[in-house]
Amino acid sequence: MRINVPPCTRILLVLLVGFSLVYQAASYRAHTLGNSTSNVIPWITLTPRYSVYYPWVYITSTLAEQNIITLLIAGATVFFGGRYLERAWGSQEFIKFILIASLVPNVAVAILYALAFAVSRADTIAHISIQGSISLQAGFLVAFKQLVPEHTVTILKGIIKIRVKHFPAIFLIANTISGVIFFTDTAAALSWLGFLSSWTYLRFYKQQPDLSGTSTGGSTLKGDASETFAFAYFWPDIVHAPVAAISDLVFNFLVLLRICTPFTDEEVETSNQQAGGRGQELPNIMGPDARHGASKREEAERRRKLALKALDQRLQAASASRQTPLSSPALQSSRPEPSTPGNESTPMTGDGESKT
C-alpha cells in the first residue's frame, strides 16, 4: 500500500530525523571529550546565552529531539498532523503555520530564560538547552480543534474515546503537571506558548476562503470568529464562565491598545456557518483510506447541534439586551446599528461581550 505524504510534510520529517541524529552525534562527541554540559549544542539547540551567535537555532531547535521516545512522538505528530493540515490548508499556509508555531514560542521562552538569568544569575539557566517539538504539537492540536473538533479518537479498541476538542486542554494540563513534578519547566512553557501563539494566529490573522457564501467582505476571511473556537471553549464546560470573563478582559485591553480588532456580527455569523460545514470538505484525519460514512454523518449532526445551541444563546442574549440596557457600551465587541421604531430587522446580537 502506497502512503501518500505531501511534499512539505515529507521535508519536515526528513529534517526532524536529520537534526535529531546530528544532535545525538554532537552530544555523544562532547560527552566523550569530557564536556560537563554535553547536552548543550548551541549551534543546533536553543541556548539563550549563545543564540545571538546562532540565530538559526530558533528553527532547528524545534526539530532536534533529545531521545528516541520523543523522536517517535514528534515523528508521529508530523506524519499524521502534517499530512492532514497540509492537505486542508495547502503547502504555503502549512509552512507559515509551522514557522509561527516554532519561532514565536522559541523567541518568547528565550526571553523568559534570559530574564530569569538576569535576576538569579544561576549558571544552570545560562546553559539550559531548549529543544523539541512540544510547541509544534500544541499548535497541531489547536488546528485540529478548529478543523475537526467533534471527531472522536478511539484508544484500546474503543475502551477510551476522546473528542479532538479536548486534546489541547489535556495536553496543557499534562505538561503543566509534569513541569511541577518532574521539573520539565521548559516543556511546560513551550506547550503554553505554542498553544497561545497558534490560537492567536488562527483566531485573528490566518486568511481562509469564505465557504459559506454569506460574507460581503470578499472571498476570504481573516481569522476564525466562530463561537466554538473562542478561548473559553478549549476548557471544560464547568469553567467556561470564569475563563470567558478573564479572556474578555484581556481581549478588551488588547482592543484598547489597538492590537486586536473586535469581530463584527457578520464575521461571527459567517464563521459560525463555515465551522458548521467545515468537516464536509476536509480530508479524513487519519488519511484518505479511513472510514467515512457513519463518522462523517455523526460529526455533521454534532456540528449542527452546536450551531443551533450557539444561535439559541445569541437570541436569548439579544432578547435580554432589549429589556435591560447595557451598562457600558465600551464593552461591546461590535457596533450594531441603532434600532429605529418599527424596524424589526435589526440584527439581534447585542450580547455586550467581546468575541475572544
PDB file of N, CA, C and O in Angstrom, residues 251-260:
ATOM      1  N   PHE A 251      -8.920  40.571  26.184  1.00  0.00           N
ATOM      2  CA  PHE A 251      -9.200  40.986  24.814  1.00  0.00           C
ATOM      3  C   PHE A 251      -9.576  42.463  24.741  1.00  0.00           C
ATOM      4  O   PHE A 251      -9.125  43.193  23.860  1.00  0.00           O
ATOM      5  N   ASN A 252     -10.411  42.946  25.668  1.00  0.00           N
ATOM      6  CA  ASN A 252     -10.789  44.356  25.690  1.00  0.00           C
ATOM      7  C   ASN A 252      -9.572  45.258  25.901  1.00  0.00           C
ATOM      8  O   ASN A 252      -9.487  46.351  25.317  1.00  0.00           O
ATOM      9  N   PHE A 253      -8.618  44.789  26.718  1.00  0.00           N
ATOM     10  CA  PHE A 253      -7.391  45.555  26.919  1.00  0.00           C
ATOM     11  C   PHE A 253      -6.569  45.617  25.631  1.00  0.00           C
ATOM     12  O   PHE A 253      -6.021  46.670  25.276  1.00  0.00           O
ATOM     13  N   LEU A 254      -6.490  44.485  24.906  1.00  0.00           N
ATOM     14  CA  LEU A 254      -5.758  44.464  23.640  1.00  0.00           C
ATOM     15  C   LEU A 254      -6.447  45.316  22.586  1.00  0.00           C
ATOM     16  O   LEU A 254      -5.779  45.950  21.754  1.00  0.00           O
ATOM     17  N   VAL A 255      -7.782  45.345  22.614  1.00  0.00           N
ATOM     18  CA  VAL A 255      -8.515  46.224  21.704  1.00  0.00           C
ATOM     19  C   VAL A 255      -8.224  47.681  22.035  1.00  0.00           C
ATOM     20  O   VAL A 255      -8.044  48.522  21.138  1.00  0.00           O
ATOM     21  N   LEU A 256      -8.157  47.988  23.329  1.00  0.00           N
ATOM     22  CA  LEU A 256      -7.843  49.355  23.760  1.00  0.00           C
ATOM     23  C   LEU A 256      -6.471  49.785  23.267  1.00  0.00           C
ATOM     24  O   LEU A 256      -6.255  50.952  22.896  1.00  0.00           O
ATOM     25  N   LEU A 257      -5.533  48.825  23.241  1.00  0.00           N
ATOM     26  CA  LEU A 257      -4.186  49.115  22.740  1.00  0.00           C
ATOM     27  C   LEU A 257      -4.102  49.024  21.216  1.00  0.00           C
ATOM     28  O   LEU A 257      -3.034  49.218  20.642  1.00  0.00           O
ATOM     29  N   ARG A 258      -5.221  48.695  20.568  1.00  0.00           N
ATOM     30  CA  ARG A 258      -5.309  48.550  19.113  1.00  0.00           C
ATOM     31  C   ARG A 258      -4.430  47.426  18.577  1.00  0.00           C
ATOM     32  O   ARG A 258      -3.963  47.468  17.444  1.00  0.00           O
ATOM     33  N   ILE A 259      -4.222  46.415  19.403  1.00  0.00           N
ATOM     34  CA  ILE A 259      -3.514  45.224  18.961  1.00  0.00           C
ATOM     35  C   ILE A 259      -4.480  44.258  18.280  1.00  0.00           C
ATOM     36  O   ILE A 259      -4.139  43.606  17.305  1.00  0.00           O
ATOM     37  N   CYS A 260      -5.689  44.171  18.808  1.00  0.00           N
ATOM     38  CA  CYS A 260      -6.728  43.332  18.226  1.00  0.00           C
ATOM     39  C   CYS A 260      -7.916  44.189  17.807  1.00  0.00           C
ATOM     40  O   CYS A 260      -8.111  45.290  18.320  1.00  0.00           O
TER      41      CYS A 260
END
